[in-house]
Amino acid sequence: NKLFISTEKRRGIKCRRMSRKSRNTAFSNRSKKTYRAKRSHYSGNNMSQITPQEIEGAANFLRARVNFPLQLGIILGSGLSGLADRAEKSVAVPYGTIPHFPQSTVEGHSGKFVGGFIEDTSVLMMQGRVHFYEGYAMPQVAMGVRLMAALGVRTLIVTNAAGAVNT
């Protein structure tokens, strides 16, 4: 029932155990509400699997708007969302317009694909993403990566905002 938060004791970092109750209260109230609402809405089997036809339909929709070959995919973490603004010849496509694509509900995640060029490299960036804790099934969480692969992206950079609390 206990979970080690850190196993870096030999480096002088304190280790502490967190009970299941403590882990559950670590979510903010907003995240809990969102999680419960989404989980109850998407718990059916009809939304838990993404078919190849749905991926191809979403890829065709996005391909029609981002009409250049893509070399690089970047999933932008919270701290790097401004990188999309620096792309040249950029095209933004909100997730809500893409067929079968899940919506991000996390505050600060703008929820759109941005295609463009950084230096001489064509990129497709995800500004915001969906998470398992929002109530989405894992195939839905991975749909952005599968969509990038269907569009020809063969190199993917994944970033995130990470931190710690010193207690």
Short mmCIF file of C-alpha atoms in Angstrom, two decimals:
data_model
loop_
_atom_site.label_atom_id
_atom_site.label_comp_id
_atom_site.label_asym_id
_atom_site.label_seq_id
_atom_site.Cartn_x
_atom_site.Cartn_y
_atom_site.Cartn_z
CA ASN A 1 0.00 0.00 0.00
CA LYS A 2 2.97 2.31 0.26
CA LEU A 3 4.82 3.87 -2.65
CA PHE A 4 8.37 5.15 -2.61
CA ILE A 5 8.43 8.69 -3.99
CA SER A 6 12.20 8.70 -4.36
CA THR A 7 14.78 5.94 -4.38
CA GLU A 8 17.74 8.29 -4.42
CA LYS A 9 18.65 7.84 -0.77
CA ARG A 10 22.28 7.06 -1.56
CA ARG A 11 22.60 10.52 -3.10
CA GLY A 12 21.45 12.19 0.09
CA ILE A 13 17.91 12.92 -1.07
CA LYS A 14 15.24 12.13 1.50
CA CYS A 15 12.96 9.22 0.74
CA ARG A 16 9.42 9.17 1.98
CA ARG A 17 6.53 6.83 1.61
CA MET A 18 3.21 8.07 0.35
CA SER A 19 0.01 6.22 1.17
CA ARG A 20 -2.67 5.64 -1.44
CA LYS A 21 -4.83 8.25 0.31
CA SER A 22 -2.05 10.84 0.09
CA ARG A 23 -1.46 10.09 -3.59
CA ASN A 24 -5.15 10.53 -4.34
CA THR A 25 -5.30 13.88 -2.56
CA ALA A 26 -2.25 15.06 -4.51
CA PHE A 27 -4.51 15.79 -7.47
CA SER A 28 -6.02 19.25 -7.43
CA ASN A 29 -9.78 19.50 -6.97
CA ARG A 30 -10.14 20.60 -10.58
CA SER A 31 -8.22 17.59 -11.85
CA LYS A 32 -10.33 15.24 -9.75
CA LYS A 33 -13.57 16.73 -11.08
CA THR A 34 -12.31 16.59 -14.65
CA TYR A 35 -11.06 13.04 -14.15
CA ARG A 36 -14.36 11.83 -12.72
CA ALA A 37 -16.44 13.55 -15.39
CA LYS A 38 -14.32 12.27 -18.25
CA ARG A 39 -13.92 8.78 -16.79
CA SER A 40 -17.67 8.35 -16.45
CA HIS A 41 -18.25 9.72 -19.95
CA TYR A 42 -15.55 7.74 -21.75
CA SER A 43 -15.59 4.51 -19.78
CA GLY A 44 -17.53 2.65 -22.47
CA ASN A 45 -15.76 0.30 -24.88
CA ASN A 46 -16.82 2.39 -27.87
CA MET A 47 -14.26 5.11 -27.01
CA SER A 48 -11.44 3.00 -25.60
CA GLN A 49 -10.07 1.79 -28.96
CA ILE A 50 -8.97 3.89 -31.90
CA THR A 51 -9.33 2.14 -35.24
CA PRO A 52 -6.85 2.48 -38.11
CA GLN A 53 -9.66 4.06 -40.14
CA GLU A 54 -10.08 6.78 -37.50
CA ILE A 55 -6.33 7.45 -37.53
CA GLU A 56 -6.33 7.66 -41.31
CA GLY A 57 -9.39 9.94 -41.32
CA ALA A 58 -7.74 12.30 -38.84
CA ALA A 59 -4.47 12.14 -40.81
CA ASN A 60 -6.23 13.02 -44.06
CA PHE A 61 -7.94 15.96 -42.38
CA LEU A 62 -4.65 17.26 -40.98
CA ARG A 63 -2.74 16.52 -44.19
CA ALA A 64 -5.16 18.77 -46.11
CA ARG A 65 -4.24 21.69 -43.84
CA VAL A 66 -0.53 21.02 -43.33
CA ASN A 67 0.39 20.43 -46.95
CA PHE A 68 4.16 19.87 -46.75
CA PRO A 69 6.18 16.76 -45.85
CA LEU A 70 6.98 16.53 -42.15
CA GLN A 71 10.42 15.67 -40.80
CA LEU A 72 10.06 16.14 -37.05
CA GLY A 73 7.33 15.87 -34.44
CA ILE A 74 7.51 17.71 -31.12
CA ILE A 75 5.17 17.29 -28.18
CA LEU A 76 5.53 20.57 -26.33
CA GLY A 77 5.47 20.51 -22.54
CA SER A 78 3.96 23.34 -20.55
CA GLY A 79 7.17 25.37 -20.54
CA LEU A 80 7.84 25.13 -24.27
CA SER A 81 4.47 26.00 -25.79
CA GLY A 82 5.97 29.29 -27.01
CA LEU A 83 8.18 27.39 -29.45
CA ALA A 84 5.18 26.97 -31.74
CA ASP A 85 4.94 30.76 -32.06
CA ARG A 86 8.48 30.85 -33.45
CA ALA A 87 7.74 28.48 -36.34
CA GLU A 88 7.76 30.10 -39.79
CA LYS A 89 4.98 29.55 -42.32
CA SER A 90 2.97 27.97 -39.52
CA VAL A 91 -0.50 26.48 -39.72
CA ALA A 92 -2.48 25.89 -36.52
CA VAL A 93 -5.20 23.23 -36.38
CA PRO A 94 -7.24 23.03 -33.14
CA TYR A 95 -7.85 19.52 -31.82
CA GLY A 96 -11.59 20.18 -31.80
CA THR A 97 -11.68 20.36 -35.59
CA ILE A 98 -9.89 17.02 -36.13
CA PRO A 99 -12.24 14.03 -36.46
CA HIS A 100 -12.02 11.49 -33.60
CA PHE A 101 -9.27 13.46 -31.84
CA PRO A 102 -9.60 13.84 -28.03
CA GLN A 103 -9.77 17.26 -26.38
CA SER A 104 -7.28 18.47 -23.79
CA THR A 105 -8.94 19.77 -20.63
CA VAL A 106 -5.82 20.73 -18.68
CA GLU A 107 -5.51 24.44 -17.98
CA GLY A 108 -2.67 25.97 -19.99
CA HIS A 109 -2.79 23.34 -22.76
CA SER A 110 -4.05 25.17 -25.82
CA GLY A 111 -4.97 21.97 -27.65
CA LYS A 112 -3.77 22.36 -31.22
CA PHE A 113 -1.34 21.02 -33.78
CA VAL A 114 1.04 23.57 -35.26
CA GLY A 115 2.84 22.71 -38.48
CA GLY A 116 5.63 24.89 -39.76
CA PHE A 117 9.36 25.30 -40.19
CA ILE A 118 12.06 25.82 -37.57
CA GLU A 119 15.24 26.78 -39.40
CA ASP A 120 15.10 24.42 -42.41
CA THR A 121 13.27 21.57 -40.67
CA SER A 122 9.57 20.95 -41.17
CA VAL A 123 7.88 20.21 -37.86
CA LEU A 124 4.51 19.25 -36.49
CA MET A 125 4.08 20.31 -32.87
CA MET A 126 1.43 19.36 -30.37
CA GLN A 127 0.59 22.34 -28.17
CA GLY A 128 -1.11 20.59 -25.30
CA ARG A 129 -1.92 16.92 -25.01
CA VAL A 130 -4.41 14.65 -23.36
CA HIS A 131 -3.57 12.61 -20.29
CA PHE A 132 -4.68 9.33 -18.79
CA TYR A 133 -5.63 11.12 -15.56
CA GLU A 134 -8.15 13.19 -17.55
CA GLY A 135 -10.11 9.98 -18.04
CA TYR A 136 -8.99 9.03 -21.53
CA ALA A 137 -8.11 5.46 -22.45
CA MET A 138 -4.47 4.80 -23.38
CA PRO A 139 -5.21 4.46 -27.13
CA GLN A 140 -6.74 7.95 -27.00
CA VAL A 141 -3.73 9.31 -25.10
CA ALA A 142 -1.41 7.89 -27.77
CA MET A 143 -3.49 9.09 -30.72
CA GLY A 144 -1.36 12.22 -31.26
CA VAL A 145 1.77 10.12 -31.70
CA ARG A 146 -0.02 7.67 -33.98
CA LEU A 147 -1.36 10.57 -36.02
CA MET A 148 2.12 12.04 -36.43
CA ALA A 149 3.42 8.65 -37.59
CA ALA A 150 0.58 8.41 -40.14
CA LEU A 151 1.65 11.82 -41.47
CA GLY A 152 5.22 10.62 -42.04
CA VAL A 153 6.95 11.88 -38.89
CA ARG A 154 9.81 9.51 -38.09
CA THR A 155 11.57 11.53 -35.36
CA LEU A 156 9.70 12.61 -32.25
CA ILE A 157 10.83 14.86 -29.41
CA VAL A 158 8.74 14.71 -26.25
CA THR A 159 9.13 17.44 -23.63
CA ASN A 160 7.47 18.04 -20.29
CA ALA A 161 7.55 20.38 -17.34
CA ALA A 162 8.95 18.57 -14.32
CA GLY A 163 9.72 19.74 -10.86
CA ALA A 164 9.83 18.82 -7.24
CA VAL A 165 8.62 20.09 -3.92
CA ASN A 166 11.17 20.52 -1.19
CA THR A 167 9.43 19.70 2.09
#
